[in-house]
Tab-separated table of C-alpha atoms in Angstrom:
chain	number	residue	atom	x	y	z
A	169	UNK	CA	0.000	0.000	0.000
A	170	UNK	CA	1.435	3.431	-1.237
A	171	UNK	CA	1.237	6.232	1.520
A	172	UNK	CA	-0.269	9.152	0.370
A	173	UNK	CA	1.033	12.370	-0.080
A	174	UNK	CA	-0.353	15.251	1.340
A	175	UNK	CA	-2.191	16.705	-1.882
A	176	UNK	CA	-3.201	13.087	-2.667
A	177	UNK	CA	-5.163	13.723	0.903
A	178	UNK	CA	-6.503	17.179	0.146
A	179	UNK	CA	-7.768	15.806	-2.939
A	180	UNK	CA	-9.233	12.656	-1.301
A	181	UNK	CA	-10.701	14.489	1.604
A	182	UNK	CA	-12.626	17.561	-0.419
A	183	UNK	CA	-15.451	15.782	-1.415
A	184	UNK	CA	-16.056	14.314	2.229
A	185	UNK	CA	-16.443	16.687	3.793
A	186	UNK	CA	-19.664	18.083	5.266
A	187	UNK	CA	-18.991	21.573	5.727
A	188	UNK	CA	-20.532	22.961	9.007
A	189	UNK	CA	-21.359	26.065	10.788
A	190	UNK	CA	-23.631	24.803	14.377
A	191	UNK	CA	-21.749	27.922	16.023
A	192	UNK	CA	-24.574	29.476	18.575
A	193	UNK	CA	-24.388	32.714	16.929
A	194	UNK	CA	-24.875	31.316	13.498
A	195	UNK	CA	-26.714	34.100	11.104
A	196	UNK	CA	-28.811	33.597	7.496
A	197	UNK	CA	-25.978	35.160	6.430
A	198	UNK	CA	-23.693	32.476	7.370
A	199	UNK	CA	-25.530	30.013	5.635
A	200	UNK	CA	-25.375	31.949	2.353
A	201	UNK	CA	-21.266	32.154	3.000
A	202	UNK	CA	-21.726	27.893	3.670
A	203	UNK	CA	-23.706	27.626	0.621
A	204	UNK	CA	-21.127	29.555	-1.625
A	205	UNK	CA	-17.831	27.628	0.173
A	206	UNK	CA	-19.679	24.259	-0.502
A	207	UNK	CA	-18.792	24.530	-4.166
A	208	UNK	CA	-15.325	25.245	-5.631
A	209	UNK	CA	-13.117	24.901	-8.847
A	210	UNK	CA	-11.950	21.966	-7.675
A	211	UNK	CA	-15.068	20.188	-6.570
A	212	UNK	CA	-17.440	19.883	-4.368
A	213	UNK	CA	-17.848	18.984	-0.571
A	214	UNK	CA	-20.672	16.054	0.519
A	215	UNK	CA	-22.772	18.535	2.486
A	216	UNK	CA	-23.359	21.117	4.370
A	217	UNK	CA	-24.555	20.326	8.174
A	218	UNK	CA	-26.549	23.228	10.013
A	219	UNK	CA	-28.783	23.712	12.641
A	220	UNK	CA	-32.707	22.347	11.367
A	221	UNK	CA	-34.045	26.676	11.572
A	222	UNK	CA	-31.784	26.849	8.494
A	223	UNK	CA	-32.786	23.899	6.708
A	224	UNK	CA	-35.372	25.745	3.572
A	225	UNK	CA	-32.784	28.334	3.266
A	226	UNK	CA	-30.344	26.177	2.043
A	227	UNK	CA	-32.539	24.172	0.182
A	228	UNK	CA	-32.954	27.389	-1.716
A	229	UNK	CA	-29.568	27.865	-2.090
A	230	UNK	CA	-28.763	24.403	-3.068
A	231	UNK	CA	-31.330	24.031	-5.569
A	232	UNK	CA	-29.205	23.225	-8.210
A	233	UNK	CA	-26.239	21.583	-5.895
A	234	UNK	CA	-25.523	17.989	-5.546
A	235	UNK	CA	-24.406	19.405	-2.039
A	236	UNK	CA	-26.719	17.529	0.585
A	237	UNK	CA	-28.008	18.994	3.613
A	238	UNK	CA	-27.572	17.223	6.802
A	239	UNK	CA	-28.894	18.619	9.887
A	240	UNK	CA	-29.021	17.719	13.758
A	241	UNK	CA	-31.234	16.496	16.239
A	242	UNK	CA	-31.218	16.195	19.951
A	243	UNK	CA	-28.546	18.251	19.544
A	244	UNK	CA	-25.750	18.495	21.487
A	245	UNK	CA	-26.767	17.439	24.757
A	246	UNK	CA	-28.386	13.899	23.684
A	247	UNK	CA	-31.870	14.189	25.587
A	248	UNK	CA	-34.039	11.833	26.719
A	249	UNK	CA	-37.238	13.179	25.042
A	250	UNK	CA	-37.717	10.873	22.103
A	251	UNK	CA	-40.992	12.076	20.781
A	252	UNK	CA	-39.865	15.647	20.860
A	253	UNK	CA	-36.362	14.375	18.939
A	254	UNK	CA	-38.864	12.308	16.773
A	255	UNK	CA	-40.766	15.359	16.079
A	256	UNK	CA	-37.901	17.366	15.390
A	257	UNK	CA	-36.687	15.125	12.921
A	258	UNK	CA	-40.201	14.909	10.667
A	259	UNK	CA	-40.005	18.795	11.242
A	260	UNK	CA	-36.320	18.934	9.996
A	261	UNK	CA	-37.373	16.077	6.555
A	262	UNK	CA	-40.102	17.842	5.686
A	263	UNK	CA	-38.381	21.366	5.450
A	264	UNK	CA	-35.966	19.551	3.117
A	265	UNK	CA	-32.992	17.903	4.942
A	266	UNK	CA	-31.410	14.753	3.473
A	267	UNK	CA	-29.644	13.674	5.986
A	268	UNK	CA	-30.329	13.555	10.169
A	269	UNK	CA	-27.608	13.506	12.379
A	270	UNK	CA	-28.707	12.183	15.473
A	271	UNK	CA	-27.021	12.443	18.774
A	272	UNK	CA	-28.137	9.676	20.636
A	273	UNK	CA	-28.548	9.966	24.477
A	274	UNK	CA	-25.186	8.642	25.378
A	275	UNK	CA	-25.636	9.615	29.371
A	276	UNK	CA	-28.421	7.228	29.613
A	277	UNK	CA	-26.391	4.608	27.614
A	278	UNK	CA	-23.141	5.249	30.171
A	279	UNK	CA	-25.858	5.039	33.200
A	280	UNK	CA	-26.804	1.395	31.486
A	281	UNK	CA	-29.934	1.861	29.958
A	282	UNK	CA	-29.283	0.544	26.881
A	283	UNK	CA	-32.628	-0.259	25.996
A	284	UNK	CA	-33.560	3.247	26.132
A	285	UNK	CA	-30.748	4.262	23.396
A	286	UNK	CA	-31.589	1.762	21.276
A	287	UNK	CA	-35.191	2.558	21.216
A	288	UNK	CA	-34.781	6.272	20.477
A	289	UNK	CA	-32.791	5.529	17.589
A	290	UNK	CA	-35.009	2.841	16.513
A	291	UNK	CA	-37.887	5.368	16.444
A	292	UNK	CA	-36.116	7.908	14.595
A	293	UNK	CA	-35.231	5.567	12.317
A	294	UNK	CA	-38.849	4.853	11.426
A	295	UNK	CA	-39.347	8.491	10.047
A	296	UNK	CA	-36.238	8.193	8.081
A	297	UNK	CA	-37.513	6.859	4.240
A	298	UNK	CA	-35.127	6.231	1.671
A	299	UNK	CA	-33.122	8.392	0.657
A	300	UNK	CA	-32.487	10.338	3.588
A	301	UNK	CA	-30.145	9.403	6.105
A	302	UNK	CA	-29.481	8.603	9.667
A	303	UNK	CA	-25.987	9.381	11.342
A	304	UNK	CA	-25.894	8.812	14.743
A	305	UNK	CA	-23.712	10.785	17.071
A	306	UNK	CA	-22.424	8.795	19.952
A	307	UNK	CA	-19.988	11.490	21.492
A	308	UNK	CA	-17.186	8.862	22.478
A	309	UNK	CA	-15.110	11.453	23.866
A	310	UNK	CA	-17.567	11.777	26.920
A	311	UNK	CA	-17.937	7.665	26.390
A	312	UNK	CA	-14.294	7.532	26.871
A	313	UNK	CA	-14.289	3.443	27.603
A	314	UNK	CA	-13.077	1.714	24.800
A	315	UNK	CA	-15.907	-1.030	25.617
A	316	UNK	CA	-18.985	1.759	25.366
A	317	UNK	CA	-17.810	2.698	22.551
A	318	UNK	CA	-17.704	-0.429	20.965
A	319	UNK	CA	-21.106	-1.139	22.377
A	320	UNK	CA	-22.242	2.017	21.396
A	321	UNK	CA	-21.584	1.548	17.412
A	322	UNK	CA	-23.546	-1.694	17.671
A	323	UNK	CA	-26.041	-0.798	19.180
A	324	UNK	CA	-26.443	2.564	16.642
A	325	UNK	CA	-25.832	0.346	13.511
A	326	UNK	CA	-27.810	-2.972	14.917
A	327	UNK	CA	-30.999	0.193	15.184
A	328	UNK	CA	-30.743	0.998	11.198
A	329	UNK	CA	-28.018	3.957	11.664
A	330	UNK	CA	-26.537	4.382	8.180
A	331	UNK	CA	-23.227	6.042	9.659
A	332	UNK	CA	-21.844	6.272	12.921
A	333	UNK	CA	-20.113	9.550	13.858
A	334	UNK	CA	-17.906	10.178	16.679
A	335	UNK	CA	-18.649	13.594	17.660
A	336	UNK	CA	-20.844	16.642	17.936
A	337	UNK	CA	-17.722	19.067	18.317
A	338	UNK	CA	-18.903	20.674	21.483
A	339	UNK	CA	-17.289	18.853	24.101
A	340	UNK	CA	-13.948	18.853	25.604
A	341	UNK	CA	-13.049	15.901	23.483
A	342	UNK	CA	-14.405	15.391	19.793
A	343	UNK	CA	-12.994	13.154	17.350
A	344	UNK	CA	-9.764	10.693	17.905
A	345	UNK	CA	-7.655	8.188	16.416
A	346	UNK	CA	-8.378	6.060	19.287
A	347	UNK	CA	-12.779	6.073	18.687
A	348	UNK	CA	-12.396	5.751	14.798
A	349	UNK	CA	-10.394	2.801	14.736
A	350	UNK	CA	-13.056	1.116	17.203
A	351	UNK	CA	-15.565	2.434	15.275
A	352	UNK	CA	-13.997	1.256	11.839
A	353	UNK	CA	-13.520	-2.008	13.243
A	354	UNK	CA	-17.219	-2.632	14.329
A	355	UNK	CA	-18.165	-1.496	10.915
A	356	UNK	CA	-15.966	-4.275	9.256
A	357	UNK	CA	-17.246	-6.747	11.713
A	358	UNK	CA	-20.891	-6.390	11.041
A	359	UNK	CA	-20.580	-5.732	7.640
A	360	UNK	CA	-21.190	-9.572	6.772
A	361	UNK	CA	-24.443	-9.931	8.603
A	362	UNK	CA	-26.036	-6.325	7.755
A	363	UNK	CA	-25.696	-6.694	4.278
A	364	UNK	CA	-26.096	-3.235	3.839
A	365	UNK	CA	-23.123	-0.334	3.894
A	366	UNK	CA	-22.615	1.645	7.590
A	367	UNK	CA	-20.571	4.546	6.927
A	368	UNK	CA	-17.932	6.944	9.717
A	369	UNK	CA	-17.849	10.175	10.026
A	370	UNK	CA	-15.034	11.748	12.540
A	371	UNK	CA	-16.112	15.141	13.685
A	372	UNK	CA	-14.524	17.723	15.846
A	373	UNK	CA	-11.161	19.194	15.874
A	374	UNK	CA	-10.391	17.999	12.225
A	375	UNK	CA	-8.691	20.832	10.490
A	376	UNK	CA	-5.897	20.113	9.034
A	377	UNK	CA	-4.592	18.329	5.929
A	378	UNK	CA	-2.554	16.163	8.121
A	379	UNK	CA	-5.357	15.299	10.477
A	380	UNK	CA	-7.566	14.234	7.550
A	381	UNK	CA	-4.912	11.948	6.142
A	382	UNK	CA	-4.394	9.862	9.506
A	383	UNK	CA	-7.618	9.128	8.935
A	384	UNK	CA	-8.148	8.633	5.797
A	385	UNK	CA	-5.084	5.893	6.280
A	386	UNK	CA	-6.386	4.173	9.184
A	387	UNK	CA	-9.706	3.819	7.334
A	388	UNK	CA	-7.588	2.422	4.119
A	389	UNK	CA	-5.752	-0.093	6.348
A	390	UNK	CA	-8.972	-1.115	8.564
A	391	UNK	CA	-11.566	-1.344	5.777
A	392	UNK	CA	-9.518	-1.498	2.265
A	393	UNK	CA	-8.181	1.125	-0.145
A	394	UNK	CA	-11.524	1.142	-2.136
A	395	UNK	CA	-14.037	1.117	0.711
A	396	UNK	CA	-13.714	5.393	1.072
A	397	UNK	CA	-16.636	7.515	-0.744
A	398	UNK	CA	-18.900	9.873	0.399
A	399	UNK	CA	-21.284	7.515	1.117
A	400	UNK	CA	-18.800	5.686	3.356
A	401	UNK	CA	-17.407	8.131	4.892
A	402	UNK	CA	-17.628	11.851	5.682
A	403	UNK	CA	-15.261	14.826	7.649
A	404	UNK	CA	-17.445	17.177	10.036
A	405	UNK	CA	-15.325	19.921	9.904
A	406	UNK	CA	-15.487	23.889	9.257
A	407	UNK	CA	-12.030	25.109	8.953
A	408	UNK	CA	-10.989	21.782	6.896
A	409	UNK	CA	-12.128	23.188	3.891
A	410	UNK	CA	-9.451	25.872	3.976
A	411	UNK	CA	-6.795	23.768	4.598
A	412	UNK	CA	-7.427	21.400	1.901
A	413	UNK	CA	-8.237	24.107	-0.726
A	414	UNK	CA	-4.851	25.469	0.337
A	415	UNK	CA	-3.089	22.119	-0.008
A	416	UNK	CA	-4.760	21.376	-3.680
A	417	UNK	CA	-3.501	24.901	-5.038
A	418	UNK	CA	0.019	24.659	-3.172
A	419	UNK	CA	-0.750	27.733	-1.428
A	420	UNK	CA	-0.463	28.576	2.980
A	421	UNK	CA	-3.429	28.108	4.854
A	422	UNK	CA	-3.539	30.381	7.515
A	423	UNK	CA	-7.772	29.593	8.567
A	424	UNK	CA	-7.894	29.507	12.370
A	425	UNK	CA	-11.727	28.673	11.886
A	426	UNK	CA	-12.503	25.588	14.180
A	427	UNK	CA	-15.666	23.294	14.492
């Protein structure tokens, strides 16, 4: 296996990226800026992922995009409400989102009750039709054990998720090494017995070229050099985008912008 060089990873990670802007303060105008960015002369990123009050804006201004819209739910803090975070969901599908990233209620799964995860995701699930999406956010950095986290990418893929992500980016640990290779390796395992394709998405703290290409190796090594496509795998990532553009033109990046 050749390594990769570093525009060979810019290149690579461009289109897998789903831009995103779920800052606090985030403004119409922002979107419009996250619209333009998600196009460029070099091609064009997965999606864009932004909070669900933004979702017919975009759709607007990704009429004529193949740029998909992902948005979140039960967002960040995982609640324990499912009919509200089923609600929220039908709310955020109908307005036009193709793709629901879900953060499932990981306290109650540390606390045990995994029967309660399970059955919030399950239930979202059932609102999801083809082809929209579920990702499902299982914040391993406030997991932290190895074993949950393992647990915690069967349990989201075993409910129907069609990617597992790491992160929502607003804790004091986001996405690592460490989580994606345990979440890599669960997707290999029950690959066989789905029959259907589970994606990854790493979020937080991604935002360099260098960062991207880690992973975008360990995913190579763990899953094969042709498993990696945007409907395997995705970057959530704001400041990414900079970097890589930088990398593809042989040009500085000096963005500071983070998740």
């Amino acid at each position: 296996m050749s390594e990769m060089t570093m525009k060979q990873a810019a290149e690579r990670a461009l289109g897998l990226i789903d831009l995103t802007n779920l800052n606090d303060d985030c403004t119409p105008a922002d979107i419009e800026t996250l619209a333009a960015r998600s196009s460029t002369p070099h091609g064009h990123v997965a999606a864009i992922c932004i909070y669900p009050r933004f979702i017919k804006q975009a759709v607007g201004l990704l009429k004529d995009s193949p740029v998909r819209i992902a948005t979140v739910v039960n967002f960040p803090e995982g609640g324990e409400d499912t009919r509200d975070v089923v609600r929220q969901t039908e709310a955020a599908l109908a307005d036009g989102a193709d793709e629901i990233d879900l953060v499932m209620p990981y306290r109650a799964f540390m606390d045990g009750r995994r029967g309660f995860a399970e059955t919030q995701i399950a239930e979202v699930r059932k609102v999801i039709a083809e082809p929209a999406q579920l990702k499902v956010i299982l914040e391993t950095g406030e997991l932290k054990d190895p074993r949950l986290i393992h647990l915690a990418s069967e349990t989201a893929i075993a409910q129907g998720a069609d990617f597992i992500k790491t992160s929502t980016g607003k804790v004091a640990e986001n996405a690592t090494l460490e989580a994606a290779e345990i979440m890599l390796n669960v997707i290999r395992e029950t690959g066989i017995e789905n029959h259907r394709p589970v994606g990854f998405k790493p979020a937080g703290g991604i935002r360099t070229v260098a960062e991207s290409q880690a992973y975008l190796a360990l995913a190579d090594k763990l899953m094969g050099q042709n498993w990696i496509s945007s409907a395997t795998f995705r970057f959530g990532a704001s400041g990414l985008l900079d970097a890589v553009l930088a990398e593809i033109e042989g040009r500085s990046n000096v963005s500071t912008e983070s998740y």
